[in-house]
Coordinates of C-alpha atoms and ligand atoms in Angstrom, one line a residue:
M1 CA 33.7 20.0 -39.7
L2 CA 35.1 23.6 -39.8
R3 CA 35.0 23.7 -43.6
Q4 CA 31.5 25.2 -44.2
P5 CA 31.8 27.8 -41.5
L6 CA 35.2 28.9 -42.7
L7 CA 33.9 29.2 -46.3
A8 CA 30.9 31.2 -45.1
L9 CA 33.2 33.4 -43.0
S10 CA 35.4 34.1 -46.0
R11 CA 32.6 36.0 -47.6
S12 CA 32.7 38.7 -44.8
E13 CA 34.2 41.9 -46.1
Q14 CA 35.8 42.5 -42.7
V15 CA 37.6 39.2 -42.7
K16 CA 38.7 39.9 -46.3
K17 CA 40.1 43.3 -45.3
L18 CA 42.0 41.8 -42.4
V19 CA 43.4 38.8 -44.3
S20 CA 44.3 40.9 -47.3
T21 CA 46.8 42.9 -45.1
L22 CA 49.0 39.8 -45.0
P23 CA 52.0 40.1 -47.3
V24 CA 52.1 37.4 -50.0
S25 CA 55.4 36.4 -48.5
S26 CA 53.9 35.5 -45.2
D27 CA 54.3 31.8 -44.6
I28 CA 50.6 31.0 -44.7
V29 CA 50.1 32.6 -48.1
A30 CA 53.5 31.7 -49.6
G31 CA 52.7 28.1 -48.8
Y32 CA 50.0 28.0 -51.4
V33 CA 50.9 30.9 -53.8
P34 CA 54.5 31.4 -55.1
G35 CA 54.0 35.2 -55.7
E36 CA 52.0 38.0 -57.2
T37 CA 54.0 38.6 -60.4
T38 CA 54.4 36.8 -63.7
R39 CA 58.1 36.6 -63.1
E40 CA 57.6 34.8 -59.7
A41 CA 55.1 32.5 -61.3
I42 CA 57.5 31.6 -64.1
D43 CA 60.4 31.1 -61.8
A44 CA 58.4 28.7 -59.6
T45 CA 57.1 26.9 -62.7
A46 CA 60.6 26.5 -64.1
A47 CA 61.8 25.0 -60.8
L48 CA 58.9 22.4 -60.8
V49 CA 59.6 21.5 -64.5
D50 CA 63.3 21.0 -63.6
A51 CA 62.1 18.6 -60.9
G52 CA 60.3 16.5 -63.5
L53 CA 56.8 17.9 -62.9
A54 CA 54.3 19.4 -65.3
V55 CA 52.4 22.6 -64.4
T56 CA 49.1 24.4 -64.9
L57 CA 49.3 28.1 -64.2
D58 CA 46.4 30.0 -62.8
H59 CA 46.3 33.8 -62.8
L60 CA 44.3 34.5 -59.7
G61 CA 41.1 36.5 -60.0
E62 CA 37.4 35.7 -59.6
D63 CA 34.1 37.6 -59.6
I64 CA 35.4 40.7 -61.3
A65 CA 33.3 43.8 -61.4
D66 CA 33.5 45.0 -65.0
A67 CA 34.6 44.2 -68.5
E68 CA 37.9 46.2 -68.1
Q69 CA 39.0 43.9 -65.3
A70 CA 38.1 40.9 -67.4
S71 CA 40.3 42.3 -70.3
A72 CA 43.1 42.9 -67.8
N73 CA 42.9 39.3 -66.7
V74 CA 43.0 38.1 -70.4
A75 CA 46.0 40.3 -71.0
A76 CA 47.7 38.7 -68.0
Y77 CA 47.1 35.2 -69.5
V78 CA 48.4 36.3 -72.9
E79 CA 51.5 37.7 -71.2
V80 CA 52.3 34.6 -69.2
I81 CA 51.7 32.3 -72.2
G82 CA 54.2 34.4 -74.1
Q83 CA 56.7 34.0 -71.3
L84 CA 56.1 30.2 -71.3
S85 CA 56.9 30.2 -74.9
S86 CA 60.0 32.3 -74.8
R87 CA 61.3 30.3 -71.8
G88 CA 60.8 27.0 -73.6
L89 CA 58.2 25.8 -71.0
A90 CA 55.1 25.6 -73.1
R91 CA 55.4 21.8 -73.7
R92 CA 55.2 21.0 -70.0
V93 CA 53.0 23.9 -68.8
E94 CA 49.4 24.8 -69.6
V95 CA 47.0 27.4 -68.0
S96 CA 43.9 27.1 -65.9
V97 CA 41.2 29.8 -66.2
K98 CA 38.3 30.7 -64.0
L99 CA 35.5 32.0 -66.3
S100 CA 34.3 34.4 -63.5
A101 CA 37.7 36.1 -63.8
I102 CA 37.0 36.9 -67.5
G103 CA 33.4 38.1 -67.4
Q104 CA 31.0 35.1 -66.9
A105 CA 29.1 36.7 -64.0
L106 CA 28.9 40.2 -65.5
P107 CA 25.3 41.4 -66.0
D108 CA 23.4 41.5 -69.4
S109 CA 24.1 45.2 -69.5
A110 CA 27.9 44.6 -69.7
G111 CA 27.7 44.0 -73.4
P112 CA 25.8 42.1 -76.2
G113 CA 25.0 38.6 -75.0
G114 CA 26.0 39.6 -71.4
G115 CA 28.7 38.0 -69.2
E116 CA 28.6 34.6 -70.8
K117 CA 29.3 36.0 -74.3
I118 CA 32.1 38.2 -72.9
A119 CA 33.7 35.2 -71.1
L120 CA 33.4 33.0 -74.2
E121 CA 35.1 35.6 -76.4
N122 CA 37.8 36.2 -73.7
A123 CA 38.4 32.5 -73.4
R124 CA 38.8 32.2 -77.1
E125 CA 41.5 34.8 -77.0
I126 CA 43.4 32.9 -74.3
C127 CA 42.9 29.6 -76.2
R128 CA 44.2 31.1 -79.4
A129 CA 47.4 32.4 -77.6
A130 CA 47.8 29.0 -75.9
R131 CA 47.5 27.2 -79.2
N132 CA 50.0 29.5 -80.9
A133 CA 52.4 28.8 -78.1
G134 CA 51.9 25.0 -78.3
T135 CA 50.0 24.6 -75.1
T136 CA 46.4 24.2 -73.8
V137 CA 43.8 25.7 -71.5
T138 CA 41.7 24.1 -68.8
L139 CA 38.5 25.8 -67.6
D140 CA 38.4 25.7 -63.8
M141 CA 34.9 24.9 -62.3
E142 CA 33.4 27.2 -59.7
D143 CA 30.3 26.8 -57.6
H144 CA 27.3 24.8 -58.8
T145 CA 25.3 27.8 -60.1
T146 CA 28.0 28.2 -62.8
T147 CA 28.2 24.5 -63.9
D148 CA 25.7 24.6 -66.8
S149 CA 27.1 27.9 -68.1
T150 CA 30.7 26.7 -67.9
L151 CA 30.0 23.4 -69.7
A152 CA 28.1 25.4 -72.4
I153 CA 31.1 27.7 -72.9
L154 CA 33.4 24.6 -72.9
G155 CA 31.2 23.1 -75.7
E156 CA 31.5 26.3 -77.8
L157 CA 35.2 26.6 -77.2
R158 CA 35.8 22.9 -78.1
Q159 CA 34.4 23.5 -81.6
D160 CA 37.5 25.5 -82.4
F161 CA 39.9 24.4 -79.6
P162 CA 39.0 20.7 -78.9
E163 CA 42.0 20.4 -76.7
T164 CA 40.4 22.7 -74.0
G165 CA 40.1 20.9 -70.7
A166 CA 37.1 20.7 -68.4
V167 CA 36.8 20.3 -64.6
L168 CA 34.2 18.2 -62.9
Q169 CA 33.5 18.1 -59.1
A170 CA 32.8 14.7 -57.5
A171 CA 30.8 16.5 -54.7
L172 CA 28.0 17.4 -57.2
R173 CA 25.3 14.8 -57.6
R174 CA 25.2 15.5 -61.4
T175 CA 28.9 14.8 -62.0
E176 CA 28.8 11.1 -62.7
D177 CA 26.4 11.9 -65.6
D178 CA 28.6 14.8 -66.7
C179 CA 31.6 12.4 -66.7
R180 CA 29.7 10.0 -69.0
R181 CA 29.0 12.9 -71.4
L182 CA 32.6 14.1 -71.4
A183 CA 34.5 10.7 -71.4
H184 CA 35.1 10.6 -75.1
M185 CA 38.1 10.6 -77.3
G186 CA 40.1 13.9 -77.2
S187 CA 38.3 15.1 -74.1
R188 CA 40.5 16.2 -71.2
V189 CA 38.7 16.1 -67.9
R190 CA 40.1 17.1 -64.5
L191 CA 38.3 15.3 -61.7
C192 CA 38.4 17.0 -58.3
K193 CA 36.4 16.7 -55.1
G194 CA 35.0 20.3 -55.3
A195 CA 36.1 23.2 -53.1
Y196 CA 32.9 25.2 -52.8
E197 CA 30.1 25.4 -50.1
E198 CA 27.2 23.7 -51.8
P199 CA 23.6 22.9 -50.7
E200 CA 22.6 19.3 -50.0
S201 CA 20.0 19.4 -52.8
V202 CA 22.8 19.4 -55.4
A203 CA 25.8 18.1 -53.6
F204 CA 27.0 15.3 -51.3
T205 CA 28.0 16.9 -48.1
E206 CA 29.5 13.9 -46.2
K207 CA 33.2 13.2 -47.0
I208 CA 32.5 9.5 -47.5
D209 CA 29.8 10.2 -50.1
V210 CA 32.1 12.6 -52.0
D211 CA 34.9 10.0 -51.9
T212 CA 32.7 7.2 -53.3
S213 CA 31.3 9.6 -55.9
Y214 CA 34.9 10.3 -56.9
V215 CA 35.6 6.6 -57.3
R216 CA 32.5 6.1 -59.5
C217 CA 33.5 9.1 -61.6
L218 CA 37.1 7.8 -61.9
K219 CA 35.8 4.5 -63.2
V220 CA 33.8 6.3 -65.9
L221 CA 36.7 8.5 -67.0
L222 CA 39.4 5.8 -66.9
H223 CA 37.2 3.4 -68.9
G224 CA 36.3 6.2 -71.4
G225 CA 38.3 7.4 -74.4
G226 CA 39.4 10.8 -73.0
Y227 CA 42.4 12.0 -71.0
P228 CA 41.6 11.9 -67.3
M229 CA 43.3 14.4 -65.0
I230 CA 43.1 13.0 -61.5
A231 CA 43.3 16.0 -59.2
T232 CA 43.5 14.9 -55.6
H233 CA 46.0 14.7 -52.7
D234 CA 44.0 11.9 -51.1
P235 CA 46.3 8.9 -50.8
R236 CA 43.5 6.4 -50.9
L237 CA 42.0 7.9 -54.1
I238 CA 45.5 8.1 -55.7
A239 CA 46.0 4.4 -55.0
I240 CA 42.5 3.5 -56.3
A241 CA 43.1 5.5 -59.4
S242 CA 46.3 3.6 -60.1
T243 CA 44.6 0.3 -59.5
I244 CA 41.7 1.1 -61.9
A245 CA 44.1 2.5 -64.5
A246 CA 46.1 -0.8 -64.4
E247 CA 42.9 -2.9 -64.5
V248 CA 41.6 -1.1 -67.7
G249 CA 45.1 -1.4 -69.3
R250 CA 45.7 2.4 -69.3
E251 CA 49.4 3.1 -69.9
Q252 CA 51.2 5.9 -68.0
G253 CA 50.9 9.1 -70.0
T254 CA 47.3 8.3 -71.1
Y255 CA 46.1 10.1 -67.9
E256 CA 47.8 12.3 -65.3
F257 CA 47.7 13.2 -61.6
Q258 CA 47.3 16.8 -60.5
M259 CA 48.0 18.4 -57.2
L260 CA 48.1 22.0 -55.8
Y261 CA 51.3 24.0 -55.4
G262 CA 52.6 23.5 -51.8
V263 CA 50.3 20.5 -51.0
R264 CA 52.1 17.2 -50.5
P265 CA 55.1 18.2 -52.6
E266 CA 57.0 15.0 -51.7
E267 CA 54.1 12.9 -53.0
Q268 CA 54.2 14.9 -56.2
K269 CA 57.9 14.0 -56.7
R270 CA 57.4 10.4 -55.6
L271 CA 54.6 9.7 -58.1
A272 CA 56.6 11.4 -60.9
A273 CA 59.6 9.2 -60.1
T274 CA 57.4 6.2 -60.7
G275 CA 56.9 7.4 -64.3
E276 CA 53.5 9.0 -63.8
T277 CA 52.7 12.4 -65.3
V278 CA 52.2 14.8 -62.3
R279 CA 51.0 18.3 -63.0
V280 CA 51.2 21.0 -60.3
Y281 CA 48.5 23.7 -60.2
V282 CA 50.4 27.0 -59.6
P283 CA 48.2 30.0 -58.7
Y284 CA 49.8 33.5 -58.8
G285 CA 48.7 37.1 -58.7
K286 CA 47.4 39.8 -56.3
D287 CA 43.9 38.4 -56.0
W288 CA 44.8 35.4 -53.8
Y289 CA 42.2 35.9 -51.0
G290 CA 39.4 33.5 -52.2
Y291 CA 42.0 30.8 -53.2
L292 CA 43.7 31.0 -49.8
M293 CA 40.4 30.8 -47.9
R294 CA 39.4 27.7 -49.9
R295 CA 42.7 26.0 -49.1
L296 CA 42.5 26.9 -45.4
A297 CA 38.9 25.5 -45.3
E298 CA 40.1 22.2 -46.7
R299 CA 42.6 21.8 -43.9
P300 CA 41.3 23.3 -40.6
Q301 CA 44.6 22.2 -38.9
N302 CA 46.0 25.3 -40.7
L303 CA 43.7 27.5 -38.7
S304 CA 45.9 28.2 -35.6
F305 CA 48.9 28.8 -37.9
F306 CA 46.7 31.2 -39.8
V307 CA 45.5 33.1 -36.7
K308 CA 49.2 33.4 -35.6
S309 CA 50.1 34.8 -39.0
L310 CA 47.4 37.4 -38.8
V311 CA 48.5 38.5 -35.3
S312 CA 52.2 38.8 -36.2
K313 CA 51.5 39.9 -39.9
K314 CA 54.6 38.1 -41.1
Ligands
FDA401 P1 41.1 16.0 -49.1 O1 40.6 17.3 -48.9 O2 40.4 14.8 -48.5 O3 42.6 15.9 -48.8 C1 43.4 14.8 -48.8 C2 44.8 15.1 -48.1 O4 45.5 16.1 -48.9 C3 44.6 15.8 -46.7 O5 44.5 14.9 -45.7 C4 45.9 16.6 -46.6 O6 47.0 15.8 -46.3 C5 46.1 17.0 -48.1 N1 45.5 18.3 -48.3 C6 44.3 18.6 -49.0 N2 44.1 19.9 -49.1 C7 45.1 20.5 -48.4 C8 45.4 21.9 -48.1 N3 44.6 22.9 -48.6 N4 46.5 22.2 -47.4 C9 47.3 21.2 -47.0 N5 47.0 19.9 -47.2 C10 46.0 19.5 -47.9 N6 38.1 22.6 -56.9 C11 37.1 23.1 -57.6 O7 36.0 23.2 -57.0 N7 37.2 23.6 -58.9 C12 38.4 23.5 -59.5 O8 38.5 23.9 -60.7 C13 39.5 22.8 -58.9 N8 40.7 22.7 -59.4 C14 41.7 21.9 -58.8 C15 42.9 21.6 -59.5 C16 43.8 20.8 -58.9 C17 45.0 20.4 -59.6 C18 43.6 20.2 -57.6 C19 44.5 19.3 -56.9 C20 42.4 20.6 -56.9 C21 41.5 21.4 -57.5 N9 40.3 21.8 -56.8 C22 39.3 22.4 -57.5 C23 40.2 21.6 -55.4 C24 39.6 20.3 -55.0 O9 38.2 20.3 -55.4 C25 39.7 20.0 -53.5 O10 39.0 21.0 -52.8 C26 41.1 19.9 -53.0 O11 41.9 19.2 -53.9 C27 41.2 19.0 -51.7 O12 40.7 17.8 -51.9 P2 41.5 16.4 -52.0 O13 41.0 15.6 -53.1 O14 43.0 16.7 -52.0 O15 41.1 15.6 -50.7

């Protein structure tokens, strides 16, 4: 019930200023983000890999203001991919990229072809570095105004880098159709519920409707020829996914589960111990504000803990 107001509040500059004064080491931030530096991200990743988990690393950043910031984010990805390679982690670790962090929303005046073209070229550079290191890239999905653009960029990227993963959000009414289009051989698709505040015209707003949409999409993806990445912490949906996978004769390793860093870590280990591939999404970097607010909005029980952290600034 608090989700929409919290997401709306997170757009206030005053709230952002206040929350951004929290150190990344404060319990509330550190619970979701292992650190701001590449080193901290790689150390957290190595610990997860040692525990039998796979990882996708996200260099935090979204809605950047200019092409220089976009280039800096690309450089951060190339750097972390280089570290994955030199630490021998690239086989178990890929990267997740938000197109808005690498230029998608920049205006037409930012360069020939505008923000979309800049984001495509930047994404190509990250995909090239990932391929050279022996790993892959997944394009995160942002709010519904970006879906067409993101899927168009994905289509272009997949011509040269067919291993590039997509994300689809069960909350959107269009997603079952998008799943059908993307459920083909060689296609990696992460299915999540969707973390953004969306209007009823394009999205299911009741939890039950999002959950039933998730199950319909799961069926399409698990029956299809691609590699489904089942991104949820919801115990019911995890059980349903396992049941459908068994019904359609999918072997372990032909799909994977994904969860966020810090969320249900015991369940991550439990599932991995049953032989499932479990990938943990590890976000890192200085620009953790938007990510943190979406996580808090998902779990309003966190709110009192959050307010206490703000008051004590620890
Ligand atoms: P739900 O919100 O119903 O939670 C189920 C249970 O999980 C809760 O009861 C609680 O126990 C636990 N839980 C969930 N969120 C928690 C939190 N923040 N803190 C503590 N416990 C929590 N979204 C998007 O729009 N675009 C994207 O690209 C991605 N990418 C992505 C990658 C991965 C690997 C995951 C797991 C998720 C995403 N998401 C995302 C986020 C996703 O859309 C969704 O908002 C969250 O996963 C929460 O939804 P659940 O499916 O976990 O269910």
